[in-house]
Amino acid sequence: MKLYIVGIGPGGEAGMTIAARAALEKSDIIVGYTVYAELVRRIFPNKEFITTPMRGERKRIMLAFNAAAGGKTVSLVCSGDAGVYGMASPALSLAQKYPGAEVEIIPGVTAALSGAALLGAPLTNDFAVISLSDLLTPRNVIEQRLRGAARGGFAIALYNPASSKRKTHLARACEILLEYRDKTTVCGIVKNIGRDGETARILTLEQLSSADADMFTTVFIGSGETKIINGRMVTPRGYKNV
Ligand code: SAH
């Protein structure tokens, strides 16, 4: 029994690695959150799919292991990379209950990287990645990490800047960052990377506070050195400013 945990990249087929495609090709069954399974179904219309809604992560992983236990080759698909706020970690924990299961993790292009490329090169020097979702991390810890990254001078990529229920996470994050960074700090906001409705916009930290974000948005906060060059968001590689 074999279970691939596959990061499919940001959206369409073009952003998928050859290894991810090969794992899906080899699989009898593909398991995933409805939205991502639909993206994959366009490429492999004849595969068997098992889909579950957003929050059903544990259930999705169990379904995948059970299918693999039946002797099938199974892929559990995740957007971006499966190890970045994804299912690789919970799947490896649950794998202990399925000692015969061989689990292989296939990396994918995470939203920080695909989004950065759309904006320019905002993450060229040291950067931090922070999720604003308080479903799995307490809010005070998120705020502490924002302060730590701001103090450390990191460029920052923010995942989960808003959910359907809470729209205020991003404004609160900007309020904290504005304590440490100038209001003119170069920022970027990207939506639906690699999918229909893809957009990328460069704006100031002050403007970002009132920007509209949803669950398919990734946000970039420049370091003190980040500039706009020919309309692209660019963080220099080093102190010599090149
Ligand atoms: N494993 C995923 C991240 C899952 S957390 C990855 O590596 O990319 C969900 C968050 O990821 C979203 O709220 C958003 O911030 C970001 N994200 C994932 N796919 C995206 C896309 N296609 N466009 C923009 N942001 C995306």
PDB file of C-alpha atoms and ligand atoms in Angstrom:
ATOM      1  CA  MET A   1       0.000   0.000   0.000  1.00  0.00           C
ATOM      2  CA  LYS A   2       1.324   3.353  -1.024  1.00  0.00           C
ATOM      3  CA  LEU A   3       0.162   6.811  -0.145  1.00  0.00           C
ATOM      4  CA  TYR A   4       1.563   9.882  -1.855  1.00  0.00           C
ATOM      5  CA  ILE A   5       1.016  13.218  -0.151  1.00  0.00           C
ATOM      6  CA  VAL A   6       1.173  15.523  -3.139  1.00  0.00           C
ATOM      7  CA  GLY A   7       1.672  19.299  -3.205  1.00  0.00           C
ATOM      8  CA  ILE A   8       0.058  20.265  -6.509  1.00  0.00           C
ATOM      9  CA  GLY A   9       1.339  23.856  -6.615  1.00  0.00           C
ATOM     10  CA  PRO A  10      -0.830  26.960  -6.723  1.00  0.00           C
ATOM     11  CA  GLY A  11      -3.433  26.031  -9.279  1.00  0.00           C
ATOM     12  CA  GLY A  12      -3.327  24.718 -12.772  1.00  0.00           C
ATOM     13  CA  GLU A  13      -1.289  22.057 -14.437  1.00  0.00           C
ATOM     14  CA  ALA A  14       1.500  24.482 -15.365  1.00  0.00           C
ATOM     15  CA  GLY A  15       2.517  25.021 -11.734  1.00  0.00           C
ATOM     16  CA  MET A  16       2.711  21.317 -10.906  1.00  0.00           C
ATOM     17  CA  THR A  17       6.047  19.505 -10.730  1.00  0.00           C
ATOM     18  CA  ILE A  18       6.760  16.530 -12.970  1.00  0.00           C
ATOM     19  CA  ALA A  19       7.090  14.361  -9.846  1.00  0.00           C
ATOM     20  CA  ALA A  20       3.621  15.444  -8.649  1.00  0.00           C
ATOM     21  CA  ARG A  21       2.128  14.633 -12.014  1.00  0.00           C
ATOM     22  CA  ALA A  22       3.849  11.236 -12.046  1.00  0.00           C
ATOM     23  CA  ALA A  23       2.495  10.367  -8.584  1.00  0.00           C
ATOM     24  CA  LEU A  24      -1.038  11.292  -9.656  1.00  0.00           C
ATOM     25  CA  GLU A  25      -0.612   9.296 -12.842  1.00  0.00           C
ATOM     26  CA  LYS A  26       0.409   6.208 -10.823  1.00  0.00           C
ATOM     27  CA  SER A  27      -2.499   6.558  -8.384  1.00  0.00           C
ATOM     28  CA  ASP A  28      -5.727   4.567  -8.569  1.00  0.00           C
ATOM     29  CA  ILE A  29      -7.508   6.988  -6.249  1.00  0.00           C
ATOM     30  CA  ILE A  30      -7.064  10.733  -5.630  1.00  0.00           C
ATOM     31  CA  VAL A  31      -8.284  12.176  -2.336  1.00  0.00           C
ATOM     32  CA  GLY A  32      -8.642  15.885  -1.599  1.00  0.00           C
ATOM     33  CA  TYR A  33     -10.573  18.966  -0.586  1.00  0.00           C
ATOM     34  CA  THR A  34     -13.289  19.528  -3.198  1.00  0.00           C
ATOM     35  CA  VAL A  35     -11.686  22.653  -4.767  1.00  0.00           C
ATOM     36  CA  TYR A  36      -8.246  21.056  -5.266  1.00  0.00           C
ATOM     37  CA  ALA A  37      -9.676  17.729  -6.390  1.00  0.00           C
ATOM     38  CA  GLU A  38     -11.568  19.616  -9.119  1.00  0.00           C
ATOM     39  CA  LEU A  39      -8.325  21.220 -10.322  1.00  0.00           C
ATOM     40  CA  VAL A  40      -6.761  17.769 -10.598  1.00  0.00           C
ATOM     41  CA  ARG A  41      -9.859  16.205 -12.168  1.00  0.00           C
ATOM     42  CA  ARG A  42      -9.425  18.505 -15.178  1.00  0.00           C
ATOM     43  CA  ILE A  43      -6.075  16.809 -15.835  1.00  0.00           C
ATOM     44  CA  PHE A  44      -7.059  13.236 -14.902  1.00  0.00           C
ATOM     45  CA  PRO A  45     -10.783  13.006 -15.677  1.00  0.00           C
ATOM     46  CA  ASN A  46     -10.836   9.209 -15.565  1.00  0.00           C
ATOM     47  CA  LYS A  47      -9.361   8.662 -12.088  1.00  0.00           C
ATOM     48  CA  GLU A  48     -11.449   7.751  -9.084  1.00  0.00           C
ATOM     49  CA  PHE A  49     -11.805  10.745  -6.715  1.00  0.00           C
ATOM     50  CA  ILE A  50     -12.794  10.970  -3.065  1.00  0.00           C
ATOM     51  CA  THR A  51     -13.540  14.565  -2.003  1.00  0.00           C
ATOM     52  CA  THR A  52     -14.346  16.088   1.378  1.00  0.00           C
ATOM     53  CA  PRO A  53     -15.181  19.673   2.388  1.00  0.00           C
ATOM     54  CA  MET A  54     -12.714  22.185   3.864  1.00  0.00           C
ATOM     55  CA  ARG A  55     -12.467  21.305   7.523  1.00  0.00           C
ATOM     56  CA  GLY A  56     -12.648  17.540   7.100  1.00  0.00           C
ATOM     57  CA  GLU A  57      -8.889  17.097   7.137  1.00  0.00           C
ATOM     58  CA  ARG A  58      -8.586  14.190   9.535  1.00  0.00           C
ATOM     59  CA  LYS A  59     -11.386  12.398   7.768  1.00  0.00           C
ATOM     60  CA  ARG A  60      -9.720  12.995   4.407  1.00  0.00           C
ATOM     61  CA  ILE A  61      -6.441  11.519   5.657  1.00  0.00           C
ATOM     62  CA  MET A  62      -8.198   8.459   7.120  1.00  0.00           C
ATOM     63  CA  LEU A  63     -10.087   7.913   3.861  1.00  0.00           C
ATOM     64  CA  ALA A  64      -6.780   8.037   2.013  1.00  0.00           C
ATOM     65  CA  PHE A  65      -5.113   5.523   4.368  1.00  0.00           C
ATOM     66  CA  ASN A  66      -8.130   3.213   4.244  1.00  0.00           C
ATOM     67  CA  ALA A  67      -8.099   3.260   0.453  1.00  0.00           C
ATOM     68  CA  ALA A  68      -4.365   2.518   0.462  1.00  0.00           C
ATOM     69  CA  ALA A  69      -4.906  -0.269   3.026  1.00  0.00           C
ATOM     70  CA  GLY A  70      -7.197  -1.905   0.476  1.00  0.00           C
ATOM     71  CA  GLY A  71      -4.122  -2.327  -1.725  1.00  0.00           C
ATOM     72  CA  LYS A  72      -4.567   0.730  -3.920  1.00  0.00           C
ATOM     73  CA  THR A  73      -2.070   3.435  -4.789  1.00  0.00           C
ATOM     74  CA  VAL A  74      -3.499   6.674  -3.447  1.00  0.00           C
ATOM     75  CA  SER A  75      -2.623  10.371  -3.702  1.00  0.00           C
ATOM     76  CA  LEU A  76      -3.764  12.832  -1.085  1.00  0.00           C
ATOM     77  CA  VAL A  77      -3.596  16.241  -2.762  1.00  0.00           C
ATOM     78  CA  CYS A  78      -2.870  19.581  -1.135  1.00  0.00           C
ATOM     79  CA  SER A  79      -2.515  23.027  -2.702  1.00  0.00           C
ATOM     80  CA  GLY A  80       0.973  24.507  -2.850  1.00  0.00           C
ATOM     81  CA  ASP A  81       3.288  22.344  -0.752  1.00  0.00           C
ATOM     82  CA  ALA A  82       1.835  19.664   1.520  1.00  0.00           C
ATOM     83  CA  GLY A  83       4.342  20.479   4.261  1.00  0.00           C
ATOM     84  CA  VAL A  84       3.388  24.183   4.460  1.00  0.00           C
ATOM     85  CA  TYR A  85       0.158  24.486   6.493  1.00  0.00           C
ATOM     86  CA  GLY A  86      -0.787  21.249   4.772  1.00  0.00           C
ATOM     87  CA  MET A  87      -1.516  17.619   5.381  1.00  0.00           C
ATOM     88  CA  ALA A  88       1.949  16.053   5.341  1.00  0.00           C
ATOM     89  CA  SER A  89       2.401  16.451   9.093  1.00  0.00           C
ATOM     90  CA  PRO A  90      -1.020  15.134  10.239  1.00  0.00           C
ATOM     91  CA  ALA A  91      -0.736  12.312   7.702  1.00  0.00           C
ATOM     92  CA  LEU A  92       2.657  11.244   9.069  1.00  0.00           C
ATOM     93  CA  SER A  93       1.214  11.284  12.600  1.00  0.00           C
ATOM     94  CA  LEU A  94      -1.742   9.158  11.570  1.00  0.00           C
ATOM     95  CA  ALA A  95       0.554   6.813   9.624  1.00  0.00           C
ATOM     96  CA  GLN A  96       1.543   5.296  12.965  1.00  0.00           C
ATOM     97  CA  LYS A  97      -1.889   3.626  12.974  1.00  0.00           C
ATOM     98  CA  TYR A  98      -1.177   2.076   9.570  1.00  0.00           C
ATOM     99  CA  PRO A  99       2.205   0.399  10.040  1.00  0.00           C
ATOM    100  CA  GLY A 100       2.132  -1.203   6.592  1.00  0.00           C
ATOM    101  CA  ALA A 101       1.656   2.114   4.848  1.00  0.00           C
ATOM    102  CA  GLU A 102       4.439   3.521   2.776  1.00  0.00           C
ATOM    103  CA  VAL A 103       4.072   7.307   2.723  1.00  0.00           C
ATOM    104  CA  GLU A 104       5.927   9.479   0.252  1.00  0.00           C
ATOM    105  CA  ILE A 105       5.800  13.273   0.323  1.00  0.00           C
ATOM    106  CA  ILE A 106       5.981  15.039  -3.041  1.00  0.00           C
ATOM    107  CA  PRO A 107       6.890  18.728  -2.654  1.00  0.00           C
ATOM    108  CA  GLY A 108       5.024  21.506  -4.466  1.00  0.00           C
ATOM    109  CA  VAL A 109       5.426  25.213  -5.133  1.00  0.00           C
ATOM    110  CA  THR A 110       4.050  26.999  -2.078  1.00  0.00           C
ATOM    111  CA  ALA A 111       2.000  30.224  -2.385  1.00  0.00           C
ATOM    112  CA  ALA A 112       4.853  32.331  -0.925  1.00  0.00           C
ATOM    113  CA  LEU A 113       7.000  31.393  -3.909  1.00  0.00           C
ATOM    114  CA  SER A 114       4.410  31.448  -6.700  1.00  0.00           C
ATOM    115  CA  GLY A 115       2.979  34.712  -5.327  1.00  0.00           C
ATOM    116  CA  ALA A 116       6.437  36.275  -4.986  1.00  0.00           C
ATOM    117  CA  ALA A 117       7.160  35.529  -8.633  1.00  0.00           C
ATOM    118  CA  LEU A 118       3.972  37.330  -9.705  1.00  0.00           C
ATOM    119  CA  LEU A 119       4.962  40.438  -7.755  1.00  0.00           C
ATOM    120  CA  GLY A 120       8.646  40.446  -8.687  1.00  0.00           C
ATOM    121  CA  ALA A 121      11.269  39.305  -6.173  1.00  0.00           C
ATOM    122  CA  PRO A 122      10.085  40.302  -2.674  1.00  0.00           C
ATOM    123  CA  LEU A 123      11.692  37.385  -0.778  1.00  0.00           C
ATOM    124  CA  THR A 124      15.243  37.594  -2.071  1.00  0.00           C
ATOM    125  CA  ASN A 125      16.883  38.052   1.322  1.00  0.00           C
ATOM    126  CA  ASP A 126      15.768  36.494   4.648  1.00  0.00           C
ATOM    127  CA  PHE A 127      12.026  36.145   5.033  1.00  0.00           C
ATOM    128  CA  ALA A 128       9.449  34.815   7.455  1.00  0.00           C
ATOM    129  CA  VAL A 129       6.211  32.994   6.731  1.00  0.00           C
ATOM    130  CA  ILE A 130       3.326  33.505   9.139  1.00  0.00           C
ATOM    131  CA  SER A 131      -0.241  32.242   9.003  1.00  0.00           C
ATOM    132  CA  LEU A 132      -2.874  34.609  10.401  1.00  0.00           C
ATOM    133  CA  SER A 133      -5.341  31.790  11.013  1.00  0.00           C
ATOM    134  CA  ASP A 134      -6.107  31.370  14.706  1.00  0.00           C
ATOM    135  CA  LEU A 135      -7.766  27.989  14.207  1.00  0.00           C
ATOM    136  CA  LEU A 136      -4.557  26.112  15.025  1.00  0.00           C
ATOM    137  CA  THR A 137      -2.336  28.791  16.582  1.00  0.00           C
ATOM    138  CA  PRO A 138      -3.489  31.058  19.438  1.00  0.00           C
ATOM    139  CA  ARG A 139      -3.838  34.728  18.502  1.00  0.00           C
ATOM    140  CA  ASN A 140      -1.284  35.935  21.056  1.00  0.00           C
ATOM    141  CA  VAL A 141       1.344  33.603  19.546  1.00  0.00           C
ATOM    142  CA  ILE A 142       0.575  34.917  16.044  1.00  0.00           C
ATOM    143  CA  GLU A 143       1.014  38.504  17.289  1.00  0.00           C
ATOM    144  CA  GLN A 144       4.293  37.603  18.998  1.00  0.00           C
ATOM    145  CA  ARG A 145       5.594  36.085  15.745  1.00  0.00           C
ATOM    146  CA  LEU A 146       4.560  39.152  13.734  1.00  0.00           C
ATOM    147  CA  ARG A 147       6.475  41.343  16.180  1.00  0.00           C
ATOM    148  CA  GLY A 148       9.501  39.016  16.072  1.00  0.00           C
ATOM    149  CA  ALA A 149       9.583  39.046  12.258  1.00  0.00           C
ATOM    150  CA  ALA A 150       9.115  42.823  12.158  1.00  0.00           C
ATOM    151  CA  ARG A 151      11.912  43.368  14.691  1.00  0.00           C
ATOM    152  CA  GLY A 152      14.189  40.994  12.813  1.00  0.00           C
ATOM    153  CA  GLY A 153      13.808  43.024   9.610  1.00  0.00           C
ATOM    154  CA  PHE A 154      12.449  40.072   7.642  1.00  0.00           C
ATOM    155  CA  ALA A 155      10.325  40.409   4.534  1.00  0.00           C
ATOM    156  CA  ILE A 156       7.129  38.567   5.469  1.00  0.00           C
ATOM    157  CA  ALA A 157       4.695  36.354   3.587  1.00  0.00           C
ATOM    158  CA  LEU A 158       1.296  36.102   5.282  1.00  0.00           C
ATOM    159  CA  TYR A 159      -0.896  33.066   4.653  1.00  0.00           C
ATOM    160  CA  ASN A 160      -4.573  32.858   5.626  1.00  0.00           C
ATOM    161  CA  PRO A 161      -4.985  36.660   5.866  1.00  0.00           C
ATOM    162  CA  ALA A 162      -8.766  36.284   6.064  1.00  0.00           C
ATOM    163  CA  SER A 163     -11.382  33.595   6.319  1.00  0.00           C
ATOM    164  CA  SER A 164     -15.026  33.675   5.339  1.00  0.00           C
ATOM    165  CA  LYS A 165     -15.905  34.393   8.979  1.00  0.00           C
ATOM    166  CA  ARG A 166     -13.103  36.755  10.066  1.00  0.00           C
ATOM    167  CA  LYS A 167     -12.102  39.673   7.890  1.00  0.00           C
ATOM    168  CA  THR A 168     -10.118  41.594  10.536  1.00  0.00           C
ATOM    169  CA  HIS A 169      -6.942  39.473  10.796  1.00  0.00           C
ATOM    170  CA  LEU A 170      -5.078  41.428   8.124  1.00  0.00           C
ATOM    171  CA  ALA A 171      -5.966  44.875   9.517  1.00  0.00           C
ATOM    172  CA  ARG A 172      -4.787  43.798  12.981  1.00  0.00           C
ATOM    173  CA  ALA A 173      -1.534  42.384  11.561  1.00  0.00           C
ATOM    174  CA  CYS A 174      -0.885  45.683   9.734  1.00  0.00           C
ATOM    175  CA  GLU A 175      -1.561  47.621  12.931  1.00  0.00           C
ATOM    176  CA  ILE A 176       1.171  45.604  14.687  1.00  0.00           C
ATOM    177  CA  LEU A 177       3.626  45.867  11.776  1.00  0.00           C
ATOM    178  CA  LEU A 178       3.075  49.647  11.579  1.00  0.00           C
ATOM    179  CA  GLU A 179       4.553  49.891  15.092  1.00  0.00           C
ATOM    180  CA  TYR A 180       7.870  48.730  13.594  1.00  0.00           C
ATOM    181  CA  ARG A 181       7.765  49.615   9.882  1.00  0.00           C
ATOM    182  CA  ASP A 182       7.126  52.798   7.949  1.00  0.00           C
ATOM    183  CA  LYS A 183       3.637  53.251   6.504  1.00  0.00           C
ATOM    184  CA  THR A 184       5.210  53.574   3.036  1.00  0.00           C
ATOM    185  CA  THR A 185       6.784  50.073   3.270  1.00  0.00           C
ATOM    186  CA  VAL A 186       6.287  48.303  -0.074  1.00  0.00           C
ATOM    187  CA  CYS A 187       3.738  45.472   0.179  1.00  0.00           C
ATOM    188  CA  GLY A 188       2.020  43.126  -2.251  1.00  0.00           C
ATOM    189  CA  ILE A 189      -1.233  41.236  -2.355  1.00  0.00           C
ATOM    190  CA  VAL A 190      -1.920  38.310  -4.687  1.00  0.00           C
ATOM    191  CA  LYS A 191      -5.128  36.373  -5.221  1.00  0.00           C
ATOM    192  CA  ASN A 192      -6.015  33.108  -6.943  1.00  0.00           C
ATOM    193  CA  ILE A 193      -2.448  32.378  -8.052  1.00  0.00           C
ATOM    194  CA  GLY A 194      -2.455  30.079 -11.075  1.00  0.00           C
ATOM    195  CA  ARG A 195      -6.259  30.009 -11.141  1.00  0.00           C
ATOM    196  CA  ASP A 196      -9.091  31.926 -12.800  1.00  0.00           C
ATOM    197  CA  GLY A 197      -9.219  35.465 -11.410  1.00  0.00           C
ATOM    198  CA  GLU A 198      -5.486  35.699 -10.643  1.00  0.00           C
ATOM    199  CA  THR A 199      -4.482  39.225  -9.535  1.00  0.00           C
ATOM    200  CA  ALA A 200      -1.353  40.845  -8.101  1.00  0.00           C
ATOM    201  CA  ARG A 201      -1.169  44.370  -6.699  1.00  0.00           C
ATOM    202  CA  ILE A 202       1.632  46.400  -5.116  1.00  0.00           C
ATOM    203  CA  LEU A 203       0.614  48.852  -2.386  1.00  0.00           C
ATOM    204  CA  THR A 204       1.888  50.517   0.813  1.00  0.00           C
ATOM    205  CA  LEU A 205       1.609  49.022   4.292  1.00  0.00           C
ATOM    206  CA  GLU A 206      -0.885  51.753   5.121  1.00  0.00           C
ATOM    207  CA  GLN A 207      -3.064  50.855   2.116  1.00  0.00           C
ATOM    208  CA  LEU A 208      -2.751  47.167   2.950  1.00  0.00           C
ATOM    209  CA  SER A 209      -4.585  47.710   6.261  1.00  0.00           C
ATOM    210  CA  SER A 210      -7.831  48.305   4.415  1.00  0.00           C
ATOM    211  CA  ALA A 211      -7.188  45.975   1.466  1.00  0.00           C
ATOM    212  CA  ASP A 212      -9.681  43.251   0.732  1.00  0.00           C
ATOM    213  CA  ALA A 213      -8.358  39.745   1.386  1.00  0.00           C
ATOM    214  CA  ASP A 214     -10.026  36.364   1.198  1.00  0.00           C
ATOM    215  CA  MET A 215      -9.046  32.743   1.766  1.00  0.00           C
ATOM    216  CA  PHE A 216      -7.270  32.567  -1.610  1.00  0.00           C
ATOM    217  CA  THR A 217      -5.059  35.591  -0.908  1.00  0.00           C
ATOM    218  CA  THR A 218      -1.387  35.708   0.062  1.00  0.00           C
ATOM    219  CA  VAL A 219       0.138  38.938   1.355  1.00  0.00           C
ATOM    220  CA  PHE A 220       3.731  40.171   1.199  1.00  0.00           C
ATOM    221  CA  ILE A 221       5.260  42.798   3.480  1.00  0.00           C
ATOM    222  CA  GLY A 222       8.552  44.231   2.298  1.00  0.00           C
ATOM    223  CA  SER A 223      11.571  44.578   4.551  1.00  0.00           C
ATOM    224  CA  GLY A 224      12.886  48.106   5.091  1.00  0.00           C
ATOM    225  CA  GLU A 225      14.965  47.665   1.916  1.00  0.00           C
ATOM    226  CA  THR A 226      12.209  46.529  -0.466  1.00  0.00           C
ATOM    227  CA  LYS A 227      11.614  48.878  -3.417  1.00  0.00           C
ATOM    228  CA  ILE A 228       9.444  49.215  -6.496  1.00  0.00           C
ATOM    229  CA  ILE A 229      11.550  48.825  -9.650  1.00  0.00           C
ATOM    230  CA  ASN A 230       9.731  49.162 -12.974  1.00  0.00           C
ATOM    231  CA  GLY A 231       6.476  48.274 -11.296  1.00  0.00           C
ATOM    232  CA  ARG A 232       7.846  45.124  -9.617  1.00  0.00           C
ATOM    233  CA  MET A 233       8.299  44.527  -5.874  1.00  0.00           C
ATOM    234  CA  VAL A 234      12.011  43.915  -5.319  1.00  0.00           C
ATOM    235  CA  THR A 235      14.004  43.165  -2.159  1.00  0.00           C
ATOM    236  CA  PRO A 236      17.761  43.585  -2.719  1.00  0.00           C
ATOM    237  CA  ARG A 237      19.918  40.507  -2.236  1.00  0.00           C
ATOM    238  CA  GLY A 238      22.170  42.151   0.290  1.00  0.00           C
ATOM    239  CA  TYR A 239      23.593  45.206   1.923  1.00  0.00           C
ATOM    240  CA  LYS A 240      25.305  46.382  -1.245  1.00  0.00           C
ATOM    241  CA  ASN A 241      21.770  46.944  -2.537  1.00  0.00           C
ATOM    242  CA  VAL A 242      22.031  44.829  -5.674  1.00  0.00           C
TER     243      VAL A 242
HETATM  244  N1  SAH B   1      -0.208  24.344   1.445  1.00  0.00           N
HETATM  245  C1  SAH B   1      -0.521  25.651   0.893  1.00  0.00           C
HETATM  246  C2  SAH B   1      -0.975  26.622   1.992  1.00  0.00           C
HETATM  247  C3  SAH B   1      -2.285  26.248   2.652  1.00  0.00           C
HETATM  248  S1  SAH B   1      -2.846  27.470   3.784  1.00  0.00           S
HETATM  249  C4  SAH B   1       0.706  26.200   0.155  1.00  0.00           C
HETATM  250  O1  SAH B   1       1.806  25.664   0.342  1.00  0.00           O
HETATM  251  O2  SAH B   1       0.567  27.157  -0.605  1.00  0.00           O
HETATM  252  C5  SAH B   1      -4.015  28.354   2.777  1.00  0.00           C
HETATM  253  C6  SAH B   1      -3.456  29.704   2.387  1.00  0.00           C
HETATM  254  O3  SAH B   1      -2.458  29.540   1.374  1.00  0.00           O
HETATM  255  C7  SAH B   1      -4.450  30.668   1.761  1.00  0.00           C
HETATM  256  O4  SAH B   1      -5.223  31.362   2.741  1.00  0.00           O
HETATM  257  C8  SAH B   1      -3.537  31.611   1.005  1.00  0.00           C
HETATM  258  O5  SAH B   1      -2.901  32.520   1.900  1.00  0.00           O
HETATM  259  C9  SAH B   1      -2.456  30.640   0.500  1.00  0.00           C
HETATM  260  N2  SAH B   1      -2.763  30.155  -0.858  1.00  0.00           N
HETATM  261  C10 SAH B   1      -2.852  28.851  -1.218  1.00  0.00           C
HETATM  262  N3  SAH B   1      -3.113  28.746  -2.536  1.00  0.00           N
HETATM  263  C11 SAH B   1      -3.196  30.009  -3.025  1.00  0.00           C
HETATM  264  C12 SAH B   1      -3.432  30.568  -4.342  1.00  0.00           C
HETATM  265  N4  SAH B   1      -3.645  29.787  -5.395  1.00  0.00           N
HETATM  266  N5  SAH B   1      -3.435  31.917  -4.461  1.00  0.00           N
HETATM  267  C13 SAH B   1      -3.202  32.723  -3.402  1.00  0.00           C
HETATM  268  N6  SAH B   1      -2.968  32.249  -2.153  1.00  0.00           N
HETATM  269  C14 SAH B   1      -2.964  30.915  -1.961  1.00  0.00           C
END
